[in-house]
mmCIF file of C-alpha atoms and ligand atoms in Angstrom:
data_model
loop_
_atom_site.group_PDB
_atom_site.id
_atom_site.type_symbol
_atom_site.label_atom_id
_atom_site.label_comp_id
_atom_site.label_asym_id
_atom_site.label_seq_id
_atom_site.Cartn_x
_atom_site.Cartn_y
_atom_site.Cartn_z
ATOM 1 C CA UNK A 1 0.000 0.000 0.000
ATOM 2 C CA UNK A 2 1.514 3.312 -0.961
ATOM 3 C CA UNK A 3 0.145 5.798 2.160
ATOM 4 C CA UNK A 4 0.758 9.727 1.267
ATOM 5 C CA UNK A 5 3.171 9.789 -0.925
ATOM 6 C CA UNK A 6 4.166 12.832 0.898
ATOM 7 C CA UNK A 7 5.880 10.938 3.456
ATOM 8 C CA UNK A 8 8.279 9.171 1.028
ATOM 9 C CA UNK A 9 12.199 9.746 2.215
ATOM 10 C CA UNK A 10 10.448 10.805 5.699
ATOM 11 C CA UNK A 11 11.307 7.834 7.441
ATOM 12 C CA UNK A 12 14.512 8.724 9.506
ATOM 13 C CA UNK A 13 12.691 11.365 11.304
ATOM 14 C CA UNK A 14 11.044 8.012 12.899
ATOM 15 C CA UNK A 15 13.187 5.365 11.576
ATOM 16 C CA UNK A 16 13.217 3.152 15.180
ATOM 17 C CA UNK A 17 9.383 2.680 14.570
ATOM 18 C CA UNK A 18 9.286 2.313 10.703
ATOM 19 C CA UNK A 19 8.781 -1.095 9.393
ATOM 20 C CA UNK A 20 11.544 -2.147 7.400
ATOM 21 C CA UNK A 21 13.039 -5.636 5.914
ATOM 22 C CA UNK A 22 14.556 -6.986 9.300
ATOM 23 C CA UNK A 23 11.919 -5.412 11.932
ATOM 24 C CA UNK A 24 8.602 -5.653 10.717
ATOM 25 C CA UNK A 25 6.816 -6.584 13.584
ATOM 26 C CA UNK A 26 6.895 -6.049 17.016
ATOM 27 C CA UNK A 27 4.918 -7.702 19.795
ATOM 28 C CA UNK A 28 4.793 -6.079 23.401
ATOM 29 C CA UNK A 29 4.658 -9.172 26.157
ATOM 30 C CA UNK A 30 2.348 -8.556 28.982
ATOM 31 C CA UNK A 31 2.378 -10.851 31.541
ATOM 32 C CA UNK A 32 1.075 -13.630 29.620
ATOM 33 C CA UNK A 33 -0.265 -11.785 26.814
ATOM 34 C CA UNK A 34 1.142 -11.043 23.183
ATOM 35 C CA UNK A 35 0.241 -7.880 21.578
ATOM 36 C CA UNK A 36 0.887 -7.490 17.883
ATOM 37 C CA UNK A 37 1.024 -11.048 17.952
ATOM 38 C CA UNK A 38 -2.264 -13.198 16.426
ATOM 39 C CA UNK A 39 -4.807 -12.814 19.047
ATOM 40 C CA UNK A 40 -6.844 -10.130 19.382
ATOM 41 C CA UNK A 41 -6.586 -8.335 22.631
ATOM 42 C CA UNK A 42 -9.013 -6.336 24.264
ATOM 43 C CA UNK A 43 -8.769 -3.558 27.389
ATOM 44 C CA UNK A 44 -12.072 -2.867 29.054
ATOM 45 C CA UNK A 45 -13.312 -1.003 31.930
ATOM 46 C CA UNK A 46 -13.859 2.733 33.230
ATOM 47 C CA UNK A 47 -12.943 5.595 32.115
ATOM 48 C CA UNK A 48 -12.183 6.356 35.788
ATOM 49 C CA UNK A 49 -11.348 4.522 38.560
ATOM 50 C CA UNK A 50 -14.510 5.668 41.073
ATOM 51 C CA UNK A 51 -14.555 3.182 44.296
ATOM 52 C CA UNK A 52 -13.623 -0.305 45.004
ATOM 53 C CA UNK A 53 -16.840 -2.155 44.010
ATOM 54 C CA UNK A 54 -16.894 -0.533 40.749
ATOM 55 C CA UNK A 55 -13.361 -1.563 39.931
ATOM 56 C CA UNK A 56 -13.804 -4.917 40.937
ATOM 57 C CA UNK A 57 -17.350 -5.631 40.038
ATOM 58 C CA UNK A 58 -16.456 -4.198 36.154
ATOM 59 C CA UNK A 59 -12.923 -6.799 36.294
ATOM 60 C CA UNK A 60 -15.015 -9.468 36.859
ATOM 61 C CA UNK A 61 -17.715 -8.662 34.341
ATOM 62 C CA UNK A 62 -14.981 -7.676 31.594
ATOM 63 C CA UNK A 63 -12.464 -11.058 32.288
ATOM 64 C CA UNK A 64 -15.735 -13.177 32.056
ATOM 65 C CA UNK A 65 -16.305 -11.711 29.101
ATOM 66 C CA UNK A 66 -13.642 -12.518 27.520
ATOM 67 C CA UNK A 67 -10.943 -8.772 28.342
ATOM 68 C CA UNK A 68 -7.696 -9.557 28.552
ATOM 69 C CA UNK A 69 -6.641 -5.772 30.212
ATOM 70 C CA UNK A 70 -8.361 -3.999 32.545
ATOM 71 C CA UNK A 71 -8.539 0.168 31.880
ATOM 72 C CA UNK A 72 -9.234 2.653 34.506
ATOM 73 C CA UNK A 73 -7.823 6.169 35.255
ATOM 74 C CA UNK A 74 -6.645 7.161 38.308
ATOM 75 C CA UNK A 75 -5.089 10.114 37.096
ATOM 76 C CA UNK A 76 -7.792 12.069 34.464
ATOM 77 C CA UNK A 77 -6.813 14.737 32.320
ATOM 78 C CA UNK A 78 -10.205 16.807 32.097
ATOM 79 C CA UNK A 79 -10.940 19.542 30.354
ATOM 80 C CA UNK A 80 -12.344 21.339 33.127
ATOM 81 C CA UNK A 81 -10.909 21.952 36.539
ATOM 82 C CA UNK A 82 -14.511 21.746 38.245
ATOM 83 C CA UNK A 83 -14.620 18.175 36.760
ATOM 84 C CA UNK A 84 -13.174 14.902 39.124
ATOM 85 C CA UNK A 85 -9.558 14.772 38.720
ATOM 86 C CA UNK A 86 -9.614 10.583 39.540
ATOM 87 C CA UNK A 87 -8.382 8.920 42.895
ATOM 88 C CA UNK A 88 -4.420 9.217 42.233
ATOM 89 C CA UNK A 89 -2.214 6.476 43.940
ATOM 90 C CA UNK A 90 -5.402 5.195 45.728
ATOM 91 C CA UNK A 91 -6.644 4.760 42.533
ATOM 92 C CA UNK A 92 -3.325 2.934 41.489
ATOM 93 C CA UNK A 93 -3.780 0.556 44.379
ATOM 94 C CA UNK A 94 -7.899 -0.494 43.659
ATOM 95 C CA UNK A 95 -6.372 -1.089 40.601
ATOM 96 C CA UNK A 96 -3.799 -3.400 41.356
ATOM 97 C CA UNK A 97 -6.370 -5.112 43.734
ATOM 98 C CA UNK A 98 -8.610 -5.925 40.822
ATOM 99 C CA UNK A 99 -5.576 -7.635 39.032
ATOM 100 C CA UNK A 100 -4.851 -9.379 42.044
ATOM 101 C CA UNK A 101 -8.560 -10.984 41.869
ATOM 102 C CA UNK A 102 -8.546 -11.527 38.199
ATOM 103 C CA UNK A 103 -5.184 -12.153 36.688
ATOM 104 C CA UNK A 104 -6.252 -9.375 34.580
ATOM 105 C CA UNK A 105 -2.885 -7.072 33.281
ATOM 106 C CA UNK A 106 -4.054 -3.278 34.408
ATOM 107 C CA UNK A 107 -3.267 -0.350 32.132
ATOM 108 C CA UNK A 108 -4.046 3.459 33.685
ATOM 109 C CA UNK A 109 -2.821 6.785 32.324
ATOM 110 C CA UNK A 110 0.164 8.737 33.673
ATOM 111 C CA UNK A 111 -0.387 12.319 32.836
ATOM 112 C CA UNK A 112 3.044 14.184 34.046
ATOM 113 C CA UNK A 113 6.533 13.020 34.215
ATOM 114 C CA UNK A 114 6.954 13.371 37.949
ATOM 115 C CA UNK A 115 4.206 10.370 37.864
ATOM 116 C CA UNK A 116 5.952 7.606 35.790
ATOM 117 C CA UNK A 117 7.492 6.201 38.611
ATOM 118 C CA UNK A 118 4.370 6.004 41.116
ATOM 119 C CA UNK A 119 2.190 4.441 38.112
ATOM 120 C CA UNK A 120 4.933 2.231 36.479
ATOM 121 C CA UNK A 121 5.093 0.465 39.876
ATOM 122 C CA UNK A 122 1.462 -0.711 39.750
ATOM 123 C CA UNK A 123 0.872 -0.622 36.027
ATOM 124 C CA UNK A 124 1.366 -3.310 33.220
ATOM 125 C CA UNK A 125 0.611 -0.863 30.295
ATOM 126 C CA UNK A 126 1.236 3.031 30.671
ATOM 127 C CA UNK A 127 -1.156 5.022 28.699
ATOM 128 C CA UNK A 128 -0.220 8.171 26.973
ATOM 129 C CA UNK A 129 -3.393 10.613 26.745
ATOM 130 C CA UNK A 130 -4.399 12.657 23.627
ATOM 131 C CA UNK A 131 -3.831 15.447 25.245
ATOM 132 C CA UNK A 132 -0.384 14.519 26.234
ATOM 133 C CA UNK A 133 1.069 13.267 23.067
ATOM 134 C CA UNK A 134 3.318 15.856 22.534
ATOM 135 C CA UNK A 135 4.619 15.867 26.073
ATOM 136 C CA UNK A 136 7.942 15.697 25.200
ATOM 137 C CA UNK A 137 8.830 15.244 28.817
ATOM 138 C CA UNK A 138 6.594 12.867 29.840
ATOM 139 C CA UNK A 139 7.983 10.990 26.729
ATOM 140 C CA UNK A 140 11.324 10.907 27.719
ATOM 141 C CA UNK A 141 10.467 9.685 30.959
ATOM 142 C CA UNK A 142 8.829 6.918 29.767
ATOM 143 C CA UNK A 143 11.906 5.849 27.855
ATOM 144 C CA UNK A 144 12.811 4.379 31.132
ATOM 145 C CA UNK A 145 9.919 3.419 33.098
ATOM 146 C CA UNK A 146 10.243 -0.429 32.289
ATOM 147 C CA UNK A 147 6.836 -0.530 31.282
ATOM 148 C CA UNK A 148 5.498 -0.970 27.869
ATOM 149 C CA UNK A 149 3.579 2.482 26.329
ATOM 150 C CA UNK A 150 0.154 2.805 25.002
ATOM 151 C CA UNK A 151 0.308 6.081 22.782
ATOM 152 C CA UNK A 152 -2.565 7.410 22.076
ATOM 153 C CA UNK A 153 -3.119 10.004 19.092
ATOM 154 C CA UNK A 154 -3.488 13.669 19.597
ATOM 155 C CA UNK A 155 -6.997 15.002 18.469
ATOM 156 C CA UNK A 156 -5.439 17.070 16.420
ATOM 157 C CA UNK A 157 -2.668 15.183 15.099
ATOM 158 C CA UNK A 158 -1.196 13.356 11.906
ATOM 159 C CA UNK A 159 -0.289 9.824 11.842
ATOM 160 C CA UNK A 160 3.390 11.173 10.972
ATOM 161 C CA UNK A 161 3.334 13.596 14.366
ATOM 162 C CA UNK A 162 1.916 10.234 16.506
ATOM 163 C CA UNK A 163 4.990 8.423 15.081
ATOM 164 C CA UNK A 164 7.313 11.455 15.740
ATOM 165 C CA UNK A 165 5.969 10.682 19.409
ATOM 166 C CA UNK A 166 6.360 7.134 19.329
ATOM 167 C CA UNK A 167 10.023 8.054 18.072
ATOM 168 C CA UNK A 168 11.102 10.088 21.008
ATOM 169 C CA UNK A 169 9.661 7.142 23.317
ATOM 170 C CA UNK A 170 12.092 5.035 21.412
ATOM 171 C CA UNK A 171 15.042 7.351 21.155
ATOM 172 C CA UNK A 172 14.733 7.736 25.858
ATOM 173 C CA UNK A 173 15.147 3.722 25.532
ATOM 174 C CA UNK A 174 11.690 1.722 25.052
ATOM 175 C CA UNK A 175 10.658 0.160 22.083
ATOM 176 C CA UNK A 176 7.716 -1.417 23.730
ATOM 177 C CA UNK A 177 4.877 0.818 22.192
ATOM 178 C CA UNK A 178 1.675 0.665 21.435
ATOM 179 C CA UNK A 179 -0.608 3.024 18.965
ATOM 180 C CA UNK A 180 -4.078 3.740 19.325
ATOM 181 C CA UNK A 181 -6.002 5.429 17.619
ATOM 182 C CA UNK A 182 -8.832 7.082 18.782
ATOM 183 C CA UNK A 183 -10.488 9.810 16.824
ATOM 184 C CA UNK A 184 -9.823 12.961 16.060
ATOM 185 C CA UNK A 185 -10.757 16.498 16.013
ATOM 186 C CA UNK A 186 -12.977 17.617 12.507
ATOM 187 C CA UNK A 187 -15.862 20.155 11.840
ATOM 188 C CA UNK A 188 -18.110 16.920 12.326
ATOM 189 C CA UNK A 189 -20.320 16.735 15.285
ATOM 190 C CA UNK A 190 -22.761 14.483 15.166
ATOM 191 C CA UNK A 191 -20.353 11.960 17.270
ATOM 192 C CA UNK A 192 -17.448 13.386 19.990
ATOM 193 C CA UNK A 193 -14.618 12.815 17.332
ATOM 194 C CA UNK A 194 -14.196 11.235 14.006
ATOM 195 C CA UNK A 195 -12.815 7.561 14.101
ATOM 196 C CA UNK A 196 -9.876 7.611 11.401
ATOM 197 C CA UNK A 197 -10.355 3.871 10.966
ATOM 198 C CA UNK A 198 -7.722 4.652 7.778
ATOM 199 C CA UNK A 199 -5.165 4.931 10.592
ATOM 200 C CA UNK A 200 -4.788 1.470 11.386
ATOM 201 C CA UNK A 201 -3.819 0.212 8.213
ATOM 202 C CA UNK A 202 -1.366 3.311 7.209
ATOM 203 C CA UNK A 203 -0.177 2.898 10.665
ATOM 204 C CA UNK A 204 0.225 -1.095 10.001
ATOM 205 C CA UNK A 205 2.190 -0.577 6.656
ATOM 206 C CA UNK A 206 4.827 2.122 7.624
ATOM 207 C CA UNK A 207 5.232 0.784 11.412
ATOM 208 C CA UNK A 208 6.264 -2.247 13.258
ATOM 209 C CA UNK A 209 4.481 -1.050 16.469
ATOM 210 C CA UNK A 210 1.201 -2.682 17.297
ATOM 211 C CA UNK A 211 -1.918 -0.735 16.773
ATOM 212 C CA UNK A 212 -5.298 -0.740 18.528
ATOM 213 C CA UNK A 213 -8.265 1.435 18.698
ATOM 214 C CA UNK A 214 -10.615 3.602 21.069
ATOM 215 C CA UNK A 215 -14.269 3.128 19.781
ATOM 216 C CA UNK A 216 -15.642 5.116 22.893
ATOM 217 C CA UNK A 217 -13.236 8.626 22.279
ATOM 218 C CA UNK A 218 -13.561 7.581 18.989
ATOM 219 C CA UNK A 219 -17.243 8.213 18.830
ATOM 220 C CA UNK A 220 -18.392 9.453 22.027
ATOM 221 C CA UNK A 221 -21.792 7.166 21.209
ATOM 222 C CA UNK A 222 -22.262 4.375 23.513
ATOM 223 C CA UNK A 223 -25.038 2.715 20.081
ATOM 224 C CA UNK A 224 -21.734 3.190 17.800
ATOM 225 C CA UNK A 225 -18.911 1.525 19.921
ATOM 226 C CA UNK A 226 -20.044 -1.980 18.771
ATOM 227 C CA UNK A 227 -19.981 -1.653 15.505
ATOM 228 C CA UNK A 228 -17.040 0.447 15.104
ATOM 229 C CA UNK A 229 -15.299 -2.151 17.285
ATOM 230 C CA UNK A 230 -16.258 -4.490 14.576
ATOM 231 C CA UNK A 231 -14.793 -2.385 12.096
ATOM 232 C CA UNK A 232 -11.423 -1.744 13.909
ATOM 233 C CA UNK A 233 -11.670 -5.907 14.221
ATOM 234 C CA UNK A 234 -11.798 -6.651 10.263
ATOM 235 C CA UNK A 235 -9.515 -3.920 9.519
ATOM 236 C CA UNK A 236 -6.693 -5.787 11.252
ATOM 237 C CA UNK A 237 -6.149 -3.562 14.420
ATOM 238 C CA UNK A 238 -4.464 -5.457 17.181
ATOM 239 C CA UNK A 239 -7.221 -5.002 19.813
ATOM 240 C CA UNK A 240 -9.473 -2.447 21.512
ATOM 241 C CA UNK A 241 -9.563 -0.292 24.373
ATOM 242 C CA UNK A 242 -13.607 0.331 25.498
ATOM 243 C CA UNK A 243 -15.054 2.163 28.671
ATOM 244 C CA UNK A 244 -17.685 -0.278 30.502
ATOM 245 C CA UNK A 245 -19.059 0.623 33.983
ATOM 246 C CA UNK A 246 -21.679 -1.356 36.347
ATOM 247 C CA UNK A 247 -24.257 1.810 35.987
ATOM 248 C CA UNK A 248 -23.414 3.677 32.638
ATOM 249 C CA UNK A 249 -25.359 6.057 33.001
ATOM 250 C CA UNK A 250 -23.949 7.140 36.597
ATOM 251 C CA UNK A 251 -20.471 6.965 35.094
ATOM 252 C CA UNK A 252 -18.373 10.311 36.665
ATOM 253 C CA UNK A 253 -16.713 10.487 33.600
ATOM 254 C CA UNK A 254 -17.300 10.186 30.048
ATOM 255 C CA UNK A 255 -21.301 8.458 30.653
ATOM 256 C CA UNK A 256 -22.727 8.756 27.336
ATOM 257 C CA UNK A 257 -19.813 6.538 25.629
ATOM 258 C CA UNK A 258 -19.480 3.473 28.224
ATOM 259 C CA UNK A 259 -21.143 -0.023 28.039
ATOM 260 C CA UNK A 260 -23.045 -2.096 29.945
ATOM 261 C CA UNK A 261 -22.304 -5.305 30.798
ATOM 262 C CA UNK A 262 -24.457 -6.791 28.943
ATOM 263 C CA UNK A 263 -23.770 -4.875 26.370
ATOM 264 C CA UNK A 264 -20.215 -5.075 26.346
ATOM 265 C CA UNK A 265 -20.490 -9.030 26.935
ATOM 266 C CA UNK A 266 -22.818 -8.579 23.319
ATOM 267 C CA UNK A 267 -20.066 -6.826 21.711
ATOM 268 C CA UNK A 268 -17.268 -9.985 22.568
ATOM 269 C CA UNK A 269 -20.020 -12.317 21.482
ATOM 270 C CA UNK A 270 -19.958 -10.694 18.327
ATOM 271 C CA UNK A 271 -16.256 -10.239 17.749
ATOM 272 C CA UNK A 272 -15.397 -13.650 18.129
ATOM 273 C CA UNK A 273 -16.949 -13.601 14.867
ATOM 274 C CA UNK A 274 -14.421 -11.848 13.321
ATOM 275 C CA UNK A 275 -11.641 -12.381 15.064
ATOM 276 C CA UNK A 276 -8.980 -14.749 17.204
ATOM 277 C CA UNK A 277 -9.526 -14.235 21.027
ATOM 278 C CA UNK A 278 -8.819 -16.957 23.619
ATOM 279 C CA UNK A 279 -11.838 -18.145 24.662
ATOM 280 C CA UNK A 280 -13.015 -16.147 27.435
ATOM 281 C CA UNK A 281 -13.333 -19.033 30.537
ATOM 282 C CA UNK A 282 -9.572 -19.433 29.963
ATOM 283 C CA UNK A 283 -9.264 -15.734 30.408
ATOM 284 C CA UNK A 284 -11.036 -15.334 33.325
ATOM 285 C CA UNK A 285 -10.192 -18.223 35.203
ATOM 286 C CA UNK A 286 -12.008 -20.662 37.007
ATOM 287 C CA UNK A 287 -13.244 -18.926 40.220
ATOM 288 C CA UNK A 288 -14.974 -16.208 38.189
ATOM 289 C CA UNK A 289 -16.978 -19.076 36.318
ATOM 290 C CA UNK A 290 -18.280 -20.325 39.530
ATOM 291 C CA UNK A 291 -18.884 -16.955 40.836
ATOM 292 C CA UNK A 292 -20.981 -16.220 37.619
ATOM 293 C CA UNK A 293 -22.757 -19.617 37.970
ATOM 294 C CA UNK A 294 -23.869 -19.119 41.873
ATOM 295 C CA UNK A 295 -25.701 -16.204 41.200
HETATM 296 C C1 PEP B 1 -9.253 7.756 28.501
HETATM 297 O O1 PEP B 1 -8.847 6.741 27.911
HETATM 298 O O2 PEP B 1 -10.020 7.740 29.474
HETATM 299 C C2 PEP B 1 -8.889 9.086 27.960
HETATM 300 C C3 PEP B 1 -8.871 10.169 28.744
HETATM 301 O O3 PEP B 1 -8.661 9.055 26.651
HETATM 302 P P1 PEP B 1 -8.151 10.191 25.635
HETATM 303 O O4 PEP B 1 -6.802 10.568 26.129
HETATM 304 O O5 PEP B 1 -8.140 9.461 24.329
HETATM 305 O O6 PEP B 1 -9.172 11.298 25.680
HETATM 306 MN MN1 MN B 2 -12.768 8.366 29.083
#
């Protein structure tokens, strides 16, 4: 696939994340989980870490289900002060409580650089906000945090910027990176952002990096995240990161976007249509089965 021909001879301004002959893939180990690899991985749960039960009641609901990752913020970047800021290291720790419970790896977003080291100690995944793409500091940081990177794309940046970022994450000393994409800023506004579903296979054909995508920023429609998950599925992302809560609707953050349960159990029913996943027992493990089958 030729992307923008624009971009030809532009490669050495992010050559340790282009694809070439002798790296063409990588795949970031988790625990026991392989991204980039085959099997389609998906990373479910809040949008922010809220209290205990929610944490642990959405981890059960999301590994029986068939998750492999667990999301929740404990650090939220909001666009408004007035708005809830998340729980911090408290946060950190309900987190690491919920892997505890379900063998579930745990990624959560560090915002600042003076955070890396607080968040890399309880985190399997660091995410990398929209809004903090171009940190350049909190880049470098990350370079050594021991901790693979989920980048996410600016909302107002181009897939050669988002690999400029990936590059600098690189260049401080970790190749373990993730992209996601997950919409971005246009005059449409009949849904939050617009999806750039086009991403994933530009992104796949000039990068070795994994790629993934964010159906809930990516649409800000809790009706659309199924079906764009679908989309990101046949298009050959490498998994998905969705916001599910016990009580949508009550969500603190980010309500109209987040699943159900049920519906987010729906949407892995209708995946494994499309794509590999292990099945979802062997994810969750054999205590949540019998918890699901005593109630
Ligand atoms: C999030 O994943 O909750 C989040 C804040 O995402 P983004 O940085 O894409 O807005
Ligand atoms: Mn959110």
């Amino acid at each position: 696939m030729t992307a923008n021909s624009q971009w030809n001879g532009q490669f050495s301004r992010f050559d340790l994340v282009a694809k070439t002959p002798e790296r063409c893939r990588t795949v970031v180990h988790i625990r026991d989980l392989a991204i980039g690899a085959d099997s389609f991985v998906v990373m479910a749960g809040p949008c922010a870490v809220e209290t205990e039960h929610q944490v642990l009641e959405t981890a059960e609901a999301v590994a029986a289900a068939g998750a492999q990752v667990l999301r929740g913020g404990a650090y939220k970047p909001r666009s408004s002060p007035y708005s809830f800021q998340g729980l911090g290291v408290e946060g950190l720790k309900i987190l690491s409580k919920a892997r505890r419970e379900t063998g579930l790896a745990i990624i959560t977003e560090v915002m600042g650089e003076e955070d890396v080291g607080v968040v890399a100690e309880y985190a399997d995944i660091m995410q990398v906000g929209t809004r903090s793409m171009e940190n350049y500091a909190l880049l470098e940081a990350l370079g050594s945090c021991g901790r693979p990177v989920l980048l996410k794309r600016g909302m107002t940046a181009r897939l050669e910027e988002l690999l400029q970022s990936a590059q600098v994450i690189a260049e401080a000393g970790n190749a373990e990176i993730i992209l996601c994409e997950r919409g971005i800023r246009t005059f449409e506004t009949a849904t939050r952002n617009t999806l750039d579903l086009a991403a994933v296979p530009v992104l796949k054909t000039v990068s070795h990096l994994p790629v993934i995508v964010d159906p809930s920023h990516g649409t800000g429609v809790r009706a659309l995240v199924p079906i764009m998950a679908r989309a990101a599925a046949v298009i050959g992302s490498d998994g998905l990161l969705i916001e599910v809560h016990p009580t949508p609707e009550k969500a603190w953050s980010d309500a109209a976007q987040t699943l159900s349960f049920d519906d987010f159990d729906e949407m892995m029913r209708d995946l494994r249509r499309y794509v590999s996943m292990p099945p979802a027992f062997e994810v969750a493990g054999p205590q949540l089965l019998v918890a699901g089958g005593a109630n």
